Tab-separated table of C-alpha atoms and ligand atoms in Angstrom:
chain	number	residue	atom	x	y	z
A	1	MET	CA	-56.053	-11.714	17.531
A	2	GLY	CA	-58.262	-14.101	19.131
A	3	ASP	CA	-57.732	-16.009	22.273
A	4	GLU	CA	-55.645	-18.889	20.556
A	5	LEU	CA	-52.142	-19.383	21.799
A	6	ILE	CA	-49.059	-19.632	20.318
A	7	GLU	CA	-46.509	-22.372	21.135
A	8	VAL	CA	-42.961	-21.224	21.198
A	9	PRO	CA	-39.885	-23.577	22.612
A	10	ALA	CA	-38.810	-23.637	25.899
A	11	GLY	CA	-36.706	-20.646	27.027
A	12	LEU	CA	-38.000	-18.665	23.556
A	13	ARG	CA	-34.952	-20.326	22.264
A	14	LYS	CA	-34.815	-18.658	18.577
A	15	VAL	CA	-38.118	-16.882	18.905
A	16	VAL	CA	-37.412	-13.440	17.445
A	17	VAL	CA	-39.464	-11.322	19.851
A	18	THR	CA	-38.381	-7.361	18.290
A	19	THR	CA	-36.122	-5.669	16.084
A	20	THR	CA	-32.149	-3.986	17.218
A	21	GLU	CA	-29.765	-2.020	15.772
A	22	LEU	CA	-27.617	-2.905	18.490
A	23	GLY	CA	-25.834	-6.115	17.652
A	24	ASP	CA	-26.580	-9.824	17.160
A	25	VAL	CA	-24.852	-13.020	18.144
A	26	HIS	CA	-24.088	-15.665	15.659
A	27	GLY	CA	-23.998	-19.004	17.554
A	28	ASP	CA	-22.810	-21.295	14.906
A	29	GLU	CA	-20.102	-19.135	13.775
A	30	GLY	CA	-18.707	-18.017	17.038
A	31	PHE	CA	-19.172	-14.369	15.914
A	32	TYR	CA	-20.877	-11.389	17.495
A	33	HIS	CA	-21.303	-7.850	17.013
A	34	TYR	CA	-22.032	-4.509	18.327
A	35	ARG	CA	-24.026	-2.185	15.559
A	36	GLU	CA	-21.949	-3.366	12.438
A	37	TYR	CA	-18.746	-4.320	14.227
A	38	SER	CA	-17.437	-7.499	15.340
A	39	ALA	CA	-17.278	-6.912	19.308
A	40	ILE	CA	-13.560	-8.374	19.236
A	41	ASP	CA	-12.293	-6.340	16.536
A	42	LEU	CA	-13.496	-3.542	18.910
A	43	ALA	CA	-12.027	-5.018	21.895
A	44	GLN	CA	-8.595	-5.106	19.982
A	45	ALA	CA	-8.821	-1.802	18.192
A	46	ARG	CA	-11.022	0.911	20.923
A	47	THR	CA	-11.403	1.717	24.232
A	48	PHE	CA	-13.960	0.778	26.599
A	49	GLU	CA	-15.623	4.574	25.890
A	50	ASP	CA	-15.571	4.798	22.163
A	51	VAL	CA	-17.549	1.182	22.554
A	52	TRP	CA	-19.901	2.879	24.972
A	53	PHE	CA	-20.036	5.834	22.797
A	54	LEU	CA	-21.162	3.634	19.712
A	55	MET	CA	-23.880	1.778	21.684
A	56	PHE	CA	-25.394	4.865	22.954
A	57	GLU	CA	-25.008	6.936	20.078
A	58	GLY	CA	-25.188	4.675	16.685
A	59	HIS	CA	-21.363	5.320	15.666
A	60	LEU	CA	-18.127	5.516	16.686
A	61	PRO	CA	-16.818	9.029	17.859
A	62	ALA	CA	-14.528	11.151	16.468
A	63	GLN	CA	-12.014	12.989	18.432
A	64	ALA	CA	-13.914	16.098	19.660
A	65	GLU	CA	-16.972	13.891	20.262
A	66	ARG	CA	-14.609	11.591	22.550
A	67	ASP	CA	-13.534	14.410	24.218
A	68	ALA	CA	-16.990	15.819	25.055
A	69	PHE	CA	-18.539	12.128	25.840
A	70	VAL	CA	-15.256	11.501	28.609
A	71	ALA	CA	-15.609	15.350	29.880
A	72	GLU	CA	-19.410	14.439	30.458
A	73	LEU	CA	-18.789	10.887	32.119
A	74	THR	CA	-16.114	12.015	34.595
A	75	PRO	CA	-18.190	14.075	37.047
A	76	LEU	CA	-20.763	11.504	36.844
A	77	ARG	CA	-18.686	9.040	38.163
A	78	ALA	CA	-18.562	10.861	41.323
A	79	LEU	CA	-19.680	8.854	44.270
A	80	PRO	CA	-23.142	9.975	45.176
A	81	ALA	CA	-22.976	12.212	48.289
A	82	GLU	CA	-27.054	11.053	49.133
A	83	LEU	CA	-25.685	7.323	49.121
A	84	ARG	CA	-22.140	7.989	51.602
A	85	PRO	CA	-24.239	7.530	54.682
A	86	VAL	CA	-26.198	4.684	53.843
A	87	LEU	CA	-23.248	2.674	51.849
A	88	PRO	CA	-22.131	1.047	55.046
A	89	ALA	CA	-25.629	-0.419	55.939
A	90	ILE	CA	-25.840	-1.938	52.568
A	91	ALA	CA	-22.360	-3.109	52.412
A	92	LEU	CA	-22.311	-4.645	55.792
A	93	ALA	CA	-26.048	-6.630	55.397
A	94	GLY	CA	-26.230	-10.253	55.908
A	95	PRO	CA	-23.548	-13.032	56.406
A	96	ARG	CA	-21.811	-12.382	53.138
A	97	PHE	CA	-20.830	-9.998	50.577
A	98	ASN	CA	-23.640	-9.570	48.048
A	99	PRO	CA	-22.071	-6.746	45.745
A	100	LEU	CA	-24.897	-7.031	43.068
A	101	ALA	CA	-28.026	-6.886	45.937
A	102	GLY	CA	-25.934	-3.908	47.103
A	103	LEU	CA	-25.666	-2.475	43.860
A	104	ARG	CA	-29.603	-2.816	43.143
A	105	THR	CA	-30.296	-1.311	46.481
A	106	ALA	CA	-27.962	1.647	46.390
A	107	LEU	CA	-29.068	2.419	42.651
A	108	SER	CA	-32.895	2.330	43.614
A	109	LEU	CA	-31.820	5.028	46.706
A	110	LEU	CA	-30.113	6.601	43.670
A	111	GLY	CA	-32.748	6.860	41.199
A	112	ALA	CA	-35.309	7.901	43.977
A	113	SER	CA	-33.259	10.482	45.691
A	114	ARG	CA	-32.298	12.180	41.938
A	115	ASN	CA	-36.131	11.596	40.874
A	116	LEU	CA	-35.748	9.570	38.044
A	117	LEU	CA	-38.751	9.761	36.213
A	118	PRO	CA	-40.355	6.811	33.981
A	119	LEU	CA	-39.305	6.706	30.262
A	120	TRP	CA	-43.038	6.940	29.388
A	121	ASP	CA	-42.838	10.690	31.404
A	122	THR	CA	-39.411	11.901	29.945
A	123	ASP	CA	-37.901	12.592	26.608
A	124	THR	CA	-34.700	10.672	24.973
A	125	ALA	CA	-32.376	13.569	26.104
A	126	GLN	CA	-33.490	12.673	29.827
A	127	HIS	CA	-33.431	9.039	28.725
A	128	ARG	CA	-29.516	9.275	28.206
A	129	ALA	CA	-28.753	11.630	30.650
A	130	ASP	CA	-30.140	9.081	33.253
A	131	ALA	CA	-28.561	5.980	31.466
A	132	LYS	CA	-24.935	7.599	31.528
A	133	LEU	CA	-25.690	8.180	35.369
A	134	ILE	CA	-26.316	4.946	35.891
A	135	CYS	CA	-23.558	3.417	33.777
A	136	ALA	CA	-20.853	5.729	35.210
A	137	VAL	CA	-21.718	5.676	38.790
A	138	THR	CA	-22.057	1.498	39.011
A	139	PRO	CA	-18.298	0.907	39.184
A	140	THR	CA	-17.948	3.634	41.937
A	141	ILE	CA	-20.752	2.345	43.831
A	142	LEU	CA	-19.610	-1.410	43.538
A	143	ALA	CA	-16.090	-0.511	44.625
A	144	ALA	CA	-17.074	1.293	47.588
A	145	LEU	CA	-19.215	-1.511	48.751
A	146	TYR	CA	-16.404	-3.799	48.463
A	147	ARG	CA	-14.186	-1.629	50.371
A	148	ILE	CA	-16.404	-0.704	53.170
A	149	ARG	CA	-17.107	-4.750	53.629
A	150	ALA	CA	-13.453	-5.218	53.820
A	151	GLY	CA	-13.095	-2.737	56.255
A	152	LEU	CA	-11.540	0.127	53.958
A	153	GLU	CA	-12.701	3.481	53.165
A	154	PRO	CA	-13.900	4.180	49.524
A	155	LEU	CA	-12.340	5.875	47.217
A	156	GLU	CA	-13.192	9.067	44.583
A	157	PRO	CA	-12.452	8.177	41.043
A	158	ARG	CA	-9.510	9.463	39.342
A	159	ALA	CA	-10.289	12.052	36.665
A	160	ASP	CA	-6.727	11.170	34.990
A	161	LEU	CA	-7.634	7.411	34.863
A	162	ASP	CA	-9.917	5.825	32.033
A	163	SER	CA	-12.807	3.502	32.854
A	164	ALA	CA	-10.770	0.258	33.417
A	165	ALA	CA	-8.004	1.608	35.075
A	166	ASN	CA	-10.434	3.406	37.843
A	167	TRP	CA	-12.415	0.169	38.292
A	168	LEU	CA	-9.040	-1.383	39.494
A	169	TYR	CA	-7.721	1.905	41.165
A	170	LEU	CA	-11.223	2.197	42.915
A	171	ILE	CA	-11.010	-1.463	44.109
A	172	SER	CA	-7.073	-1.343	44.987
A	173	GLY	CA	-6.292	2.030	45.643
A	174	ALA	CA	-3.342	1.483	43.264
A	175	VAL	CA	-3.094	2.824	39.413
A	176	PRO	CA	-2.757	-0.259	37.757
A	177	ASP	CA	-0.048	-1.067	35.393
A	178	PRO	CA	-0.912	-0.513	31.919
A	179	LYS	CA	-0.789	-4.271	30.575
A	180	ARG	CA	-3.363	-5.667	33.155
A	181	ALA	CA	-5.523	-2.294	32.926
A	182	ARG	CA	-5.776	-3.049	28.896
A	183	ALA	CA	-6.664	-6.445	29.722
A	184	VAL	CA	-9.505	-5.663	31.685
A	185	GLU	CA	-10.607	-3.065	29.492
A	186	GLN	CA	-10.482	-5.680	26.683
A	187	TYR	CA	-12.928	-7.864	28.828
A	188	LEU	CA	-14.841	-5.235	29.272
A	189	ILE	CA	-15.476	-4.279	26.049
A	190	ALA	CA	-16.044	-7.953	25.278
A	191	THR	CA	-18.754	-8.341	27.702
A	192	VAL	CA	-20.851	-5.076	27.087
A	193	ASP	CA	-23.450	-6.689	25.294
A	194	HIS	CA	-24.336	-10.116	23.881
A	195	GLY	CA	-27.502	-10.451	21.954
A	196	PHE	CA	-31.139	-10.987	23.228
A	197	ASN	CA	-29.737	-12.550	26.686
A	198	ALA	CA	-31.665	-13.053	29.694
A	199	SER	CA	-31.063	-10.028	31.713
A	200	THR	CA	-31.108	-7.699	28.288
A	201	PHE	CA	-34.307	-8.850	28.033
A	202	THR	CA	-35.383	-8.216	31.671
A	203	ALA	CA	-34.143	-4.797	30.929
A	204	ARG	CA	-36.117	-4.470	27.924
A	205	VAL	CA	-39.591	-5.677	29.584
A	206	VAL	CA	-38.893	-3.311	32.273
A	207	ALA	CA	-38.526	-0.578	29.875
A	208	SER	CA	-41.366	-1.494	27.486
A	209	ALA	CA	-43.665	-1.028	30.163
A	210	GLY	CA	-42.280	2.561	30.497
A	211	ALA	CA	-40.965	2.547	33.699
A	212	ASP	CA	-37.775	4.212	34.740
A	213	VAL	CA	-33.548	3.453	33.946
A	214	VAL	CA	-33.246	2.321	37.675
A	215	SER	CA	-35.903	-0.313	37.834
A	216	ALA	CA	-34.831	-1.625	34.472
A	217	ILE	CA	-31.526	-2.150	35.422
A	218	ALA	CA	-32.801	-3.367	38.901
A	219	GLY	CA	-34.189	-6.214	37.441
A	220	ALA	CA	-31.844	-6.824	34.755
A	221	ILE	CA	-29.134	-7.148	37.504
A	222	GLY	CA	-31.581	-9.414	39.595
A	223	THR	CA	-31.686	-11.974	36.225
A	224	PHE	CA	-27.791	-11.379	36.115
A	225	SER	CA	-27.281	-12.526	39.130
A	226	GLY	CA	-28.299	-16.264	38.748
A	227	PRO	CA	-25.338	-18.758	38.042
A	228	LEU	CA	-26.871	-19.685	34.900
A	229	HIS	CA	-26.065	-16.226	33.401
A	230	GLY	CA	-23.733	-13.898	34.687
A	231	GLY	CA	-22.731	-15.628	38.062
A	232	ALA	CA	-20.196	-18.442	37.354
A	233	PRO	CA	-16.838	-16.694	36.822
A	234	ASP	CA	-15.638	-17.229	40.119
A	235	ARG	CA	-17.228	-20.288	40.522
A	236	ALA	CA	-14.926	-21.606	37.218
A	237	LEU	CA	-11.726	-20.657	39.180
A	238	GLU	CA	-13.312	-22.445	42.204
A	239	GLY	CA	-13.276	-25.345	39.758
A	240	LEU	CA	-9.952	-25.305	38.696
A	241	ASP	CA	-8.834	-24.676	42.695
A	242	GLU	CA	-10.937	-28.132	43.700
A	243	ILE	CA	-9.126	-29.570	40.914
A	244	GLY	CA	-5.700	-28.805	41.888
A	245	SER	CA	-3.388	-30.264	39.858
A	246	VAL	CA	-3.343	-31.825	35.961
A	247	ASP	CA	-3.413	-35.511	36.620
A	248	LYS	CA	-7.125	-34.820	39.052
A	249	VAL	CA	-9.002	-33.147	35.802
A	250	ASP	CA	-10.428	-36.558	34.429
A	251	ASP	CA	-11.806	-37.813	37.631
A	252	TRP	CA	-12.969	-34.326	38.624
A	253	VAL	CA	-14.843	-33.820	35.579
A	254	ARG	CA	-16.436	-37.311	35.193
A	255	GLU	CA	-17.777	-37.326	38.899
A	256	LYS	CA	-19.098	-33.884	38.232
A	257	VAL	CA	-21.136	-34.807	35.404
A	258	GLU	CA	-21.997	-38.427	36.438
A	259	ASN	CA	-23.339	-36.416	39.486
A	260	GLY	CA	-25.395	-34.410	37.223
A	261	ASP	CA	-23.617	-31.361	37.772
A	262	ARG	CA	-22.463	-28.518	35.427
A	263	ILE	CA	-19.129	-28.055	34.767
A	264	MET	CA	-19.098	-24.050	35.502
A	265	GLY	CA	-17.518	-21.754	32.611
A	266	PHE	CA	-18.783	-24.511	29.900
A	267	GLY	CA	-21.338	-24.921	27.828
A	268	HIS	CA	-23.298	-21.918	26.205
A	269	ALA	CA	-27.152	-21.239	25.259
A	270	VAL	CA	-26.091	-19.866	21.651
A	271	TYR	CA	-22.693	-20.995	20.899
A	272	THR	CA	-22.327	-24.461	19.365
A	273	THR	CA	-19.001	-23.630	18.922
A	274	ASP	CA	-16.080	-21.950	20.575
A	275	ASP	CA	-17.164	-18.478	22.525
A	276	PRO	CA	-14.993	-16.036	20.830
A	277	ARG	CA	-15.334	-14.010	24.160
A	278	SER	CA	-13.158	-17.062	25.640
A	279	LEU	CA	-10.861	-17.113	22.814
A	280	MET	CA	-9.622	-13.538	23.052
A	281	LEU	CA	-9.443	-13.973	26.602
A	282	ARG	CA	-7.324	-16.949	26.641
A	283	ASP	CA	-4.885	-14.965	24.152
A	284	ILE	CA	-4.965	-12.149	26.849
A	285	ALA	CA	-4.275	-14.681	29.864
A	286	ARG	CA	-1.368	-15.910	27.712
A	287	ASP	CA	-0.011	-12.640	26.674
A	288	ILE	CA	0.304	-11.945	30.757
A	289	GLY	CA	1.217	-15.757	31.308
A	290	GLY	CA	2.294	-17.846	34.894
A	291	ASP	CA	1.494	-21.060	36.341
A	292	LEU	CA	-2.425	-20.700	36.214
A	293	VAL	CA	-3.001	-19.435	32.579
A	294	GLU	CA	-0.725	-22.779	32.019
A	295	PHE	CA	-3.176	-24.970	34.277
A	296	ALA	CA	-6.148	-23.456	32.799
A	297	THR	CA	-5.731	-24.139	29.421
A	298	THR	CA	-4.635	-27.707	30.119
A	299	VAL	CA	-7.691	-28.131	31.934
A	300	GLU	CA	-10.035	-26.303	29.227
A	301	GLN	CA	-8.722	-29.087	26.822
A	302	ARG	CA	-9.305	-32.113	29.096
A	303	VAL	CA	-12.914	-30.760	30.124
A	304	VAL	CA	-13.681	-30.355	26.309
A	305	GLU	CA	-12.706	-33.859	25.273
A	306	ILE	CA	-14.278	-35.402	28.577
A	307	LEU	CA	-17.489	-33.127	28.013
A	308	ALA	CA	-17.362	-34.330	24.083
A	309	GLU	CA	-17.120	-37.957	25.366
A	310	LEU	CA	-19.822	-38.071	28.277
A	311	LYS	CA	-22.444	-35.576	26.425
A	312	PRO	CA	-21.752	-36.275	22.747
A	313	GLY	CA	-23.668	-34.075	20.419
A	314	ARG	CA	-24.046	-31.041	22.922
A	315	GLN	CA	-21.053	-28.962	21.637
A	316	LEU	CA	-19.972	-27.904	24.970
A	317	TYR	CA	-16.890	-25.640	25.130
A	318	ALA	CA	-15.290	-22.731	27.426
A	319	ASN	CA	-17.717	-20.007	27.704
A	320	VAL	CA	-16.739	-16.415	28.329
A	321	GLU	CA	-16.551	-17.071	32.140
A	322	PHE	CA	-13.864	-19.575	32.190
A	323	TYR	CA	-10.839	-17.537	31.213
A	324	ALA	CA	-12.848	-14.245	32.582
A	325	GLY	CA	-12.171	-15.237	35.615
A	326	VAL	CA	-8.347	-16.309	34.804
A	327	VAL	CA	-8.011	-13.052	33.489
A	328	MET	CA	-9.771	-11.054	36.460
A	329	GLU	CA	-7.398	-13.199	39.218
A	330	LEU	CA	-4.145	-12.557	37.107
A	331	CYS	CA	-5.162	-8.685	36.853
A	332	GLY	CA	-5.783	-8.695	40.823
A	333	ILE	CA	-9.367	-8.551	40.847
A	334	PRO	CA	-11.037	-9.818	43.788
A	335	ARG	CA	-13.194	-12.798	43.377
A	336	ALA	CA	-16.122	-11.298	45.188
A	337	LEU	CA	-16.081	-8.542	42.262
A	338	PHE	CA	-15.501	-11.089	39.230
A	339	THR	CA	-19.247	-11.024	38.631
A	340	PRO	CA	-19.727	-7.473	39.389
A	341	THR	CA	-16.838	-6.508	37.129
A	342	PHE	CA	-18.835	-8.033	34.222
A	343	ALA	CA	-21.790	-5.759	35.448
A	344	VAL	CA	-19.496	-2.577	34.979
A	345	SER	CA	-19.690	-3.681	31.262
A	346	ARG	CA	-22.837	-5.237	30.860
A	347	VAL	CA	-24.716	-1.925	32.564
A	348	VAL	CA	-23.722	0.028	29.105
A	349	GLY	CA	-25.265	-2.895	27.082
A	350	TRP	CA	-28.388	-2.709	29.269
A	351	CYS	CA	-28.798	0.757	29.105
A	352	ALA	CA	-28.412	0.736	25.388
A	353	ASN	CA	-31.278	-1.507	24.939
A	354	ILE	CA	-33.011	0.201	27.516
A	355	LEU	CA	-32.780	3.314	25.172
A	356	GLU	CA	-33.860	1.475	22.059
A	357	GLN	CA	-36.757	-0.290	23.619
A	358	ALA	CA	-38.067	3.339	25.165
A	359	ALA	CA	-37.442	4.869	21.769
A	360	GLY	CA	-40.588	2.828	20.061
A	361	GLY	CA	-41.628	-0.388	21.092
A	362	LYS	CA	-45.035	-2.196	22.617
A	363	ILE	CA	-45.190	-3.628	26.093
A	364	ILE	CA	-43.757	-6.992	26.012
A	365	ARG	CA	-46.859	-8.916	27.151
A	366	PRO	CA	-46.670	-12.913	26.268
A	367	SER	CA	-48.795	-15.741	27.496
A	368	ALA	CA	-48.583	-18.952	29.574
A	369	ARG	CA	-50.539	-21.865	28.579
A	370	TYR	CA	-52.665	-22.690	32.192
A	371	VAL	CA	-52.131	-26.360	32.911
A	372	GLY	CA	-53.623	-26.561	36.493
A	373	PRO	CA	-56.967	-28.074	37.536
A	374	THR	CA	-59.797	-26.834	35.610
A	375	PRO	CA	-61.549	-23.710	36.423
A	376	PRO	CA	-63.744	-22.652	37.711
A	377	GLN	CA	-63.442	-25.281	40.509
A	378	PRO	CA	-66.290	-24.538	43.667
A	379	VAL	CA	-64.288	-22.219	46.211
A	380	PRO	CA	-64.212	-24.517	49.370
A	381	ALA	CA	-66.057	-22.679	52.573
A	382	GLY	CA	-63.526	-21.474	54.236
B	401	COA	C1	-24.961	-22.047	29.958
B	401	COA	C2	-25.857	-22.932	30.118
B	401	COA	C3	-27.161	-22.687	30.902
B	401	COA	C4	-26.542	-22.958	28.573
B	401	COA	O1	-27.499	-23.981	28.940
B	401	COA	P1	-28.475	-24.718	27.712
B	401	COA	O2	-28.124	-24.148	26.488
B	401	COA	O3	-29.770	-24.668	28.430
B	401	COA	O4	-28.070	-26.251	27.901
B	401	COA	P2	-29.054	-27.326	28.335
B	401	COA	O5	-29.180	-26.958	29.747
B	401	COA	O6	-29.920	-27.478	27.490
B	401	COA	O7	-27.754	-28.434	28.386
B	401	COA	C5	-27.633	-29.354	27.438
B	401	COA	C6	-27.002	-30.373	27.866
B	401	COA	O8	-25.354	-30.328	27.933
B	401	COA	C7	-25.039	-30.515	29.447
B	401	COA	N1	-24.448	-29.736	29.735
B	401	COA	C8	-24.525	-28.154	29.543
B	401	COA	N2	-23.550	-27.147	30.079
B	401	COA	C9	-22.900	-28.295	30.799
B	401	COA	C10	-21.880	-28.011	31.447
B	401	COA	N3	-21.565	-26.863	32.001
B	401	COA	N4	-21.387	-29.251	32.091
B	401	COA	C11	-21.950	-30.509	32.123
B	401	COA	N5	-22.891	-30.616	31.098
B	401	COA	C12	-23.251	-29.702	30.716
B	401	COA	C13	-26.587	-30.567	30.036
B	401	COA	O9	-26.360	-31.364	31.091
B	401	COA	C14	-27.560	-31.048	29.176
B	401	COA	O10	-27.117	-32.447	29.009
B	401	COA	P3	-28.360	-33.498	28.746
B	401	COA	O11	-29.222	-33.426	27.366
B	401	COA	O12	-27.667	-34.974	28.720
B	401	COA	O13	-29.521	-33.301	29.982
B	401	COA	C15	-25.234	-24.216	30.444
B	401	COA	O14	-24.232	-24.795	29.573
B	401	COA	C16	-24.526	-24.070	32.248
B	401	COA	O15	-24.976	-24.208	32.900
B	401	COA	N6	-23.465	-23.861	31.637
B	401	COA	C17	-22.582	-24.076	33.213
B	401	COA	C18	-22.782	-22.631	33.758
B	401	COA	C19	-22.070	-21.316	33.663
B	401	COA	O16	-20.732	-21.283	32.679
B	401	COA	N7	-22.719	-20.218	32.950
B	401	COA	C20	-22.335	-19.064	32.198
B	401	COA	C21	-22.773	-18.722	31.018
B	401	COA	S1	-21.889	-17.801	30.006
């Protein structure tokens, strides 16, 4: 290839940059899948651990494989001893609690102390071991940071609880009721992976350079912390709070859009129809029931209608974040942990992508078209 550049659409929309066996999103059909299965079907029928196994190993586990996998994960969930002395400094840093920054920091320290080596220098078995550790320990670290910031003692995971129930237990110290634990589990399954989104791409770029798993995850978390990507479920719920009552929806939406603001929890970069995750979460929310659910469904309907009027042809619907916020609120997850809950599941998807990237792939190295003053200009004397 010579020096000529190939122009692609802004944001790399629809540009294929690699192949994957992990899954895909069909935006026009409102469908996405993990490997050969509909992600929503998996969320209806399987456990989080089964889907985690599927993403890492390529097939759903048989009973013996499931038992072995769960037995392997249990000790990896423990709060790492080397993090205990520093977690308070991380959790209490800054004027506001920033759990994703805390997670990045804690994982970086863990990676250094456990001597996680570059993917380039280690074999496939080690890649998997590193990835499992990071996925298993992520909820424990996040919940510990939350509890320390709230003035509470961090908790150790319980071997008798699965990933979803453990997540709720680690936050509150109470064993959740099965309905709420299952609601959270379905949310976790539905958000494990979602095509070549910005954080997944980031993880793959870092992995493509042969760096270690933690570096790739830290990069992904950074991308994910942006409100246009993973940071909206709490903001979506804040929108509901701001609206307050059904009669105020229209004015609120119109004012926002006229001011050039986005309605959080609506619109999607890939879906041009209903986001299937939003539909599933709406059903879960309705199953739990209550005033908040009634209000949210009314607001959703009105927002979609008004956006269709004010932004004709843009096809803006509720995205995963709108009902995710509602479901998490109903399950007692504090708002500060809404986006981190998304990270608890997505870390599995990031890691599956890192494993796939490490198994063979070229370093990702695109180009930019230079549009500044013509070089070389004479350097002014200092
Ligand atoms: C998710 C998101 C970033 C996707 O953006 P995108 O596909 O790049 O869409 P664009 O930014 O090109 O927007 C297309 C048009 O729809 C409008 N639009 C998109 N999402 C909107 C929203 N939530 N509220 C109001 N208008 C919206 C844009 O203003 C733009 O209008 P214009 O053509 O008049 O300029 C965007 O929909 C958004 O900001 N949503 C709110 C944040 C959110 O919920 N994030 C979580 C995503 S899972």
